[in-house]
PDB file of C-alpha atoms in Angstrom:
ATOM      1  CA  UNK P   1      -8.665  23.486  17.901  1.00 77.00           C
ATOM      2  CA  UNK P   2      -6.068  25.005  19.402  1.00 81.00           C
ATOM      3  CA  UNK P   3      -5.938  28.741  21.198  1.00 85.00           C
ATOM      4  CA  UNK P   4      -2.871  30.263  21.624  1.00 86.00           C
ATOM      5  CA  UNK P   5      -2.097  33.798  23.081  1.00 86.00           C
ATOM      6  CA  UNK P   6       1.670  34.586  22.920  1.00 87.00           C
ATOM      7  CA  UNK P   7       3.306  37.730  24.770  1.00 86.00           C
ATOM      8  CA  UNK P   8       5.607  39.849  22.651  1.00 87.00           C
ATOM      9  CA  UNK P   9       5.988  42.544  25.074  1.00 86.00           C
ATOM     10  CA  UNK P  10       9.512  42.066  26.220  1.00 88.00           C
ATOM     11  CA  UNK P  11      10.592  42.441  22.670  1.00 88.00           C
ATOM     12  CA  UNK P  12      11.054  45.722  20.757  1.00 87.00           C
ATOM     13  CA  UNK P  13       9.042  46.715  17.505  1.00 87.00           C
ATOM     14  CA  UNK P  14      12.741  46.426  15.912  1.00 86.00           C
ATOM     15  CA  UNK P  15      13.715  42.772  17.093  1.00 88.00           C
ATOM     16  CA  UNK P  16      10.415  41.607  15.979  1.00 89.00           C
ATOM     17  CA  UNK P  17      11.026  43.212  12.975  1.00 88.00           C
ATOM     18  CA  UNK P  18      14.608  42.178  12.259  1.00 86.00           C
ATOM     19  CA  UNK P  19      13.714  38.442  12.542  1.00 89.00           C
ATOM     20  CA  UNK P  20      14.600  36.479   9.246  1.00 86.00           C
ATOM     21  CA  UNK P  21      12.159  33.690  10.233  1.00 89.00           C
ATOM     22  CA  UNK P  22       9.123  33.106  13.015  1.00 91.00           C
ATOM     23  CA  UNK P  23       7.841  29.704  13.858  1.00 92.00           C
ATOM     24  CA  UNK P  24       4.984  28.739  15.918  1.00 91.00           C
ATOM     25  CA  UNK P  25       6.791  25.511  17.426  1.00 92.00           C
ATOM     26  CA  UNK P  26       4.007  22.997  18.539  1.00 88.00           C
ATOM     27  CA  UNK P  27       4.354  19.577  19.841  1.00 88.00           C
ATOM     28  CA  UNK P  28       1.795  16.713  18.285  1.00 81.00           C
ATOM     29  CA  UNK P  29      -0.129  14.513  20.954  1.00 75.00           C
ATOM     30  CA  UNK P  30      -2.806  11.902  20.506  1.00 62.00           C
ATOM     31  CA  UNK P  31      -5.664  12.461  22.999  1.00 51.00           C
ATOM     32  CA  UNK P  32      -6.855   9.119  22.412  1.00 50.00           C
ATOM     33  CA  UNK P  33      -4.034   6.925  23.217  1.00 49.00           C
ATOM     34  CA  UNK P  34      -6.033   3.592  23.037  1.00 44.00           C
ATOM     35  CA  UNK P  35      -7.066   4.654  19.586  1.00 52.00           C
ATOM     36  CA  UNK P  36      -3.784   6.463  18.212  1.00 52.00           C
ATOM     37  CA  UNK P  37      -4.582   4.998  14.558  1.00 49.00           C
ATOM     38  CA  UNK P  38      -8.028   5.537  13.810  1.00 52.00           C
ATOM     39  CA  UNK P  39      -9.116   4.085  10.712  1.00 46.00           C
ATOM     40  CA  UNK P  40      -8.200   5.946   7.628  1.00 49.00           C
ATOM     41  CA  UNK P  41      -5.343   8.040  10.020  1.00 57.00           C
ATOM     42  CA  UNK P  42      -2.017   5.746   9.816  1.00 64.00           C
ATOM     43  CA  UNK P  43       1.259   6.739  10.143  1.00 67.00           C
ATOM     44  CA  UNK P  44       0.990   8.227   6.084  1.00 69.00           C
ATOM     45  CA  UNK P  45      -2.366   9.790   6.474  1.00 68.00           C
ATOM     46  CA  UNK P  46      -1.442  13.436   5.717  1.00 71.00           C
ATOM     47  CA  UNK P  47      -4.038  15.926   7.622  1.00 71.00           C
ATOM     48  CA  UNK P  48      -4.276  19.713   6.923  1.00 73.00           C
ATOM     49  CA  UNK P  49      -3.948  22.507   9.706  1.00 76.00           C
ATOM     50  CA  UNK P  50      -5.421  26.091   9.354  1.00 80.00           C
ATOM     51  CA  UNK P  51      -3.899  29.252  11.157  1.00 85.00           C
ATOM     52  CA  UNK P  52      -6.209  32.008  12.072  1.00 85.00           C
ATOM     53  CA  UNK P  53      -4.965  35.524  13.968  1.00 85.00           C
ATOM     54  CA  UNK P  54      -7.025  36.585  16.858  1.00 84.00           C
ATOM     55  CA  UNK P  55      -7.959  39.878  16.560  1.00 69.00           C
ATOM     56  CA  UNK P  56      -9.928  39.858  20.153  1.00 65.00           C
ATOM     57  CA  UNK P  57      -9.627  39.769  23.153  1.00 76.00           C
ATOM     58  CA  UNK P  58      -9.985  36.772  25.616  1.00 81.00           C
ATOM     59  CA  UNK P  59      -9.341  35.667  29.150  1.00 83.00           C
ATOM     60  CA  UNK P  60      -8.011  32.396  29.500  1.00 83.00           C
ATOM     61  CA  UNK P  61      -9.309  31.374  32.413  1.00 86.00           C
ATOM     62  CA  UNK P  62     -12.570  31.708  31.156  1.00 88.00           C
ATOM     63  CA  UNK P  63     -12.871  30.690  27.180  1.00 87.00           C
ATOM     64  CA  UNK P  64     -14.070  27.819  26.202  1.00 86.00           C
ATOM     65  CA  UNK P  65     -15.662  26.371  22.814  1.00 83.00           C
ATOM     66  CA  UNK P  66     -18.856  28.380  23.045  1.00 88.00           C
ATOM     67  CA  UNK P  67     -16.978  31.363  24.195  1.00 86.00           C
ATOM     68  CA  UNK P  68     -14.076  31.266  21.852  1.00 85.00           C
ATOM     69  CA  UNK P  69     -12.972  34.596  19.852  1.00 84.00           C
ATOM     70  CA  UNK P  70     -13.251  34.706  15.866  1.00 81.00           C
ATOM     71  CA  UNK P  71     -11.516  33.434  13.230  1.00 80.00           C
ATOM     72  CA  UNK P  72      -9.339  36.528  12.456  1.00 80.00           C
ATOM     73  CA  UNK P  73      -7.286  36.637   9.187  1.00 79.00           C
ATOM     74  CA  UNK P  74      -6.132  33.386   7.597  1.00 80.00           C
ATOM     75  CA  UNK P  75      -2.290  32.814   8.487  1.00 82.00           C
ATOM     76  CA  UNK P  76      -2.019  29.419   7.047  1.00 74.00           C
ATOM     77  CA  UNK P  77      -4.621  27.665   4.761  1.00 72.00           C
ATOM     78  CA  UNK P  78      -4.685  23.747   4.239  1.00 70.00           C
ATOM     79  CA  UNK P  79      -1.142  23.074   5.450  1.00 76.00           C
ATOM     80  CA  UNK P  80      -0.061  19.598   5.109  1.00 75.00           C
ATOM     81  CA  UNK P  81       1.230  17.736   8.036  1.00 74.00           C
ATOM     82  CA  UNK P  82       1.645  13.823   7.941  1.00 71.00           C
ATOM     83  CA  UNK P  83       0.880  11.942  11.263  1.00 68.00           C
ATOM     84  CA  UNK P  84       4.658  10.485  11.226  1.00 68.00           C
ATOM     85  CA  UNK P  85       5.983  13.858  11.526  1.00 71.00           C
ATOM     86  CA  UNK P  86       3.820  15.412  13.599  1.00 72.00           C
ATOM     87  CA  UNK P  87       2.905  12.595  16.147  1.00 72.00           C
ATOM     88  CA  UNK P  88       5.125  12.825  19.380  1.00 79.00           C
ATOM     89  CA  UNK P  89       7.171  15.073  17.724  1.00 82.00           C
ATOM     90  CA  UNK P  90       7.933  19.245  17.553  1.00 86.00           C
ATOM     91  CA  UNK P  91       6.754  20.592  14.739  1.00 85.00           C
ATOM     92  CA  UNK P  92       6.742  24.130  12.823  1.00 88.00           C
ATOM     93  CA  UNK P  93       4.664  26.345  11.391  1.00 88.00           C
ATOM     94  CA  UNK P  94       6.005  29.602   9.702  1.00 90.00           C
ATOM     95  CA  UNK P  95       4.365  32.836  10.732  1.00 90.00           C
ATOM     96  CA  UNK P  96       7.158  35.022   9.977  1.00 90.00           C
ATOM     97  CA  UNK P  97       5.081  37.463   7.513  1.00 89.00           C
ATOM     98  CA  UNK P  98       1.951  37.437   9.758  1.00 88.00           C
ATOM     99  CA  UNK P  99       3.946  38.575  12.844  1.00 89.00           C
ATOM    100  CA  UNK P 100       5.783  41.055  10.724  1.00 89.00           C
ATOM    101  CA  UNK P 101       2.350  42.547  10.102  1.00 86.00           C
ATOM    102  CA  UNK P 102       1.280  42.000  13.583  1.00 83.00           C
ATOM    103  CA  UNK P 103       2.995  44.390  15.894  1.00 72.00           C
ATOM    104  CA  UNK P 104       1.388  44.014  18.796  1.00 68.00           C
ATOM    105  CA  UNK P 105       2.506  43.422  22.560  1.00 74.00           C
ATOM    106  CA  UNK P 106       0.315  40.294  22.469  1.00 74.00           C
ATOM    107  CA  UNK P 107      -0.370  37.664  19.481  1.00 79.00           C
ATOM    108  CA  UNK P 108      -3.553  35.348  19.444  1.00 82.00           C
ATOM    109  CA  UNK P 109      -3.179  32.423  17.269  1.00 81.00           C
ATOM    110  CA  UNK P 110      -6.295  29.854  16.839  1.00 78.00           C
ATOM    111  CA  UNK P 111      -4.880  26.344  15.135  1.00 78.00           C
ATOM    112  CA  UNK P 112      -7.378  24.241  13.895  1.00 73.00           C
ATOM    113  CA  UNK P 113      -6.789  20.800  12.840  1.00 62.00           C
ATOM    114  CA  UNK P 114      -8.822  19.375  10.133  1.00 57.00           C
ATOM    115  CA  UNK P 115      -8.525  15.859   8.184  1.00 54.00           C
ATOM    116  CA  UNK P 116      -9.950  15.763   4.362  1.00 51.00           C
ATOM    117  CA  UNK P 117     -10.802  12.869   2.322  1.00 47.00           C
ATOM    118  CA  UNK P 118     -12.504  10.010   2.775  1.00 46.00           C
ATOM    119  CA  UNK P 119     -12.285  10.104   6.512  1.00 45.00           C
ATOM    120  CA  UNK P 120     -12.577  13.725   6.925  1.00 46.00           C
ATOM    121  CA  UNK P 121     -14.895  15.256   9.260  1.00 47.00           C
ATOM    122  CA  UNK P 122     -13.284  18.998  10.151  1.00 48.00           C
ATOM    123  CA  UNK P 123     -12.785  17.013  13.173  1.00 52.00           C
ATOM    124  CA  UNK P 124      -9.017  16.368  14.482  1.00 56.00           C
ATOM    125  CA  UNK P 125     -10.041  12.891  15.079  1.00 56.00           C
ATOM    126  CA  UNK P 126      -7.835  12.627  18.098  1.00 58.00           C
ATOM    127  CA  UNK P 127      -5.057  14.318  17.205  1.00 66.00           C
ATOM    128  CA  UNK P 128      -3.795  17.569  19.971  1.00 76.00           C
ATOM    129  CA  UNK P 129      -1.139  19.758  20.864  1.00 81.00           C
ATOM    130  CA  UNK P 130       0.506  20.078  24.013  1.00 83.00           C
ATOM    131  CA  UNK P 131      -0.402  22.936  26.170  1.00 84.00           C
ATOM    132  CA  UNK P 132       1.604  24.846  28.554  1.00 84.00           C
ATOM    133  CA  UNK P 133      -0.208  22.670  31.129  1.00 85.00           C
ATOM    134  CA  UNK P 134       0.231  19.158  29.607  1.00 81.00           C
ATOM    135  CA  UNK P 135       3.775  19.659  28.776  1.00 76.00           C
ATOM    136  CA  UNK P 136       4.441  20.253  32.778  1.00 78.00           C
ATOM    137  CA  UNK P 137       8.037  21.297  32.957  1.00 82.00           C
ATOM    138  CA  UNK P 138       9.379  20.293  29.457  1.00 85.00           C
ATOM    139  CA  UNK P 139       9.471  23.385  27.578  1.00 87.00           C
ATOM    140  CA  UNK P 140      10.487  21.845  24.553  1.00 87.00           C
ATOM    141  CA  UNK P 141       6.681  20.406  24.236  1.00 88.00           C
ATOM    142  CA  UNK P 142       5.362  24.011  25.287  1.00 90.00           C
ATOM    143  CA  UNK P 143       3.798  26.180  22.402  1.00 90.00           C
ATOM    144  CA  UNK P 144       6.533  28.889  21.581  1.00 91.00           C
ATOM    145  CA  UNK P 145       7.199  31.418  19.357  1.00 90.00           C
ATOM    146  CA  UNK P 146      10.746  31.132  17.985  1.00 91.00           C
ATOM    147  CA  UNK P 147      12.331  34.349  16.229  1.00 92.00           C
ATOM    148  CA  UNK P 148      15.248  33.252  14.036  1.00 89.00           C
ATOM    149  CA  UNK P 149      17.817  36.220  13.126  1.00 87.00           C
ATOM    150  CA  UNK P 150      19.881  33.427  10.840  1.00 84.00           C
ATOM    151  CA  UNK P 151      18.737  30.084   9.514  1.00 79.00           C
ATOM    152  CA  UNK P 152      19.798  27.340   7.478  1.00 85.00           C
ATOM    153  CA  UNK P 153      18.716  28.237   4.163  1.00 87.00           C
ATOM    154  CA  UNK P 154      20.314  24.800   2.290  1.00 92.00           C
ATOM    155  CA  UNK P 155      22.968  22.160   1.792  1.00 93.00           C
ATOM    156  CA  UNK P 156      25.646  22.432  -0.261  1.00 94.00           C
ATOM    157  CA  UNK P 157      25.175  19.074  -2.262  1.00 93.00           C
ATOM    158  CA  UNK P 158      28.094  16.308  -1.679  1.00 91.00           C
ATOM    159  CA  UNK P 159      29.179  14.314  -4.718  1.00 90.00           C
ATOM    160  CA  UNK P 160      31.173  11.180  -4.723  1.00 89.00           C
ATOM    161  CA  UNK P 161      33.109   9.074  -7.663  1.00 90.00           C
ATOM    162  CA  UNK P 162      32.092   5.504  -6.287  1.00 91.00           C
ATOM    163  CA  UNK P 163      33.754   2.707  -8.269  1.00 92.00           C
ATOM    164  CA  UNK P 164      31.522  -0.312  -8.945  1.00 93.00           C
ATOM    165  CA  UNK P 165      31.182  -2.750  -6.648  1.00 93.00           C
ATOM    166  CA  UNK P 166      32.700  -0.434  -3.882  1.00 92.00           C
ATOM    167  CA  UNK P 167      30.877   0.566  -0.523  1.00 91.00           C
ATOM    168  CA  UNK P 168      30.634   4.845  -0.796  1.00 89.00           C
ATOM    169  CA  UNK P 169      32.064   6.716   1.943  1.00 89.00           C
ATOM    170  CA  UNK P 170      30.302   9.782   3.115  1.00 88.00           C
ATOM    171  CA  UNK P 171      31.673  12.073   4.489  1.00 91.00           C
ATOM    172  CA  UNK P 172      31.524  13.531   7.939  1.00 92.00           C
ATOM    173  CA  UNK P 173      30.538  16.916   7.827  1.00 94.00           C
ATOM    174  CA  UNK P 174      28.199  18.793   5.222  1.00 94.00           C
ATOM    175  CA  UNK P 175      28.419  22.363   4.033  1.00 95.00           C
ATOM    176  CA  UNK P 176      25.361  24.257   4.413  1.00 94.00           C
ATOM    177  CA  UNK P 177      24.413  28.026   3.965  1.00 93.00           C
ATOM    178  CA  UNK P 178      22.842  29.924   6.401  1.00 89.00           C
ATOM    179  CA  UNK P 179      20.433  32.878   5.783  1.00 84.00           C
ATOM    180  CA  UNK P 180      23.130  35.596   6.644  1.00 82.00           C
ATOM    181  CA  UNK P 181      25.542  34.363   3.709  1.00 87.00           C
ATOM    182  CA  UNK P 182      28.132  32.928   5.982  1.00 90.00           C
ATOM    183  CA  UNK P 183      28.347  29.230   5.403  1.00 93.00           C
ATOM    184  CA  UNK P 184      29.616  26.464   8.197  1.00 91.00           C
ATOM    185  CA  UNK P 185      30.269  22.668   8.428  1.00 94.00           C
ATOM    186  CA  UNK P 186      28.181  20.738  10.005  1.00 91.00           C
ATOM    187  CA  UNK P 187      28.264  17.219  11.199  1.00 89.00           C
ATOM    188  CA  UNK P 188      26.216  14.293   9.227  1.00 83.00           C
TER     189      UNK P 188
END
């Protein structure tokens, strides 16, 4: 598991409110390195992450797993993550709606990483986040809270006439539409 407290104090009710999109951006570590693949986890094995709210208060300096607060409401249930994606890598979680809700000066997440199947155990089975302490001073591996105010909502799709037996060309930039209507180029 996971505990998370997140500061939104320096932000108005109206900023909060006016972001299109809220990600919890984590960054996926193995905390057994001599073990990384554990039988039945591979590179494919997908493993599912809850998202609780924490509605208490906790100090934390002090918590611990016999002292840690309740399960609050259910942000996320069973979300699918596969170890390629997730391992070594930033990864997001969407929390927009639950924030919305929120409204608070400070935001208590609990993630909890669990594994079903044939090799599941509600355990993590190795599998961590970085903390704000194990990512030392790279604050791209840091938990954060990132408010988006526009997004990239999709691709326009590219389609090319290829002759046969000729090599396709792509092309060098894409179009893609972004969550305030505009749209932009952007490079392949």
């Amino acid at each position: 598991r996971a505990l998370m407290q997140f500061d939104l104090s320096g932000l108005t009710e109206e900023q909060i409110a006016s972001a299109q999109k809220i990600e919890l951006r984590l960054y996926g570590v193995w905390a057994q390195e001599d073990t990384k693949w554990n039988p039945g986890t591979g590179a494919d094995t997908t493993r599912w992450v809850d998202l609780y709210g924490i509605s208490t208060d906790w100090d934390e300096a002090a918590v611990n797993w016999n002292t840690q607060p309740a399960l609050g409401e259910n942000i996320l249930k069973e979300f699918p993550l596969v170890n390629r994606d997730i391992d070594q890598k930033n990864f997001t979680l969407d929390v927009t709606d639950y924030v919305h809700a929120q409204g608070a000066d400070e935001l208590g997440i609990l993630l909890g990483i669990f594994s079903y199947g044939e090799y599941g155990d509600a355990d993590n089975n190795g599998f961590a986040v970085a903390s704000k302490e194990s990512a030392g001073t790279n604050e791209e591996q840091k938990p954060a809270l990132v408010l988006s105010y526009t997004y990239l909502e999709s691709i326009v799709p590219v389609e090319l006439e290829v002759p046969a037996g000729e090599e396709a060309q792509l092309p060098e930039t894409v179009t893609v539409r972004l969550s305030d209507g505009s749209e932009e180029q952007r490079a392949v």
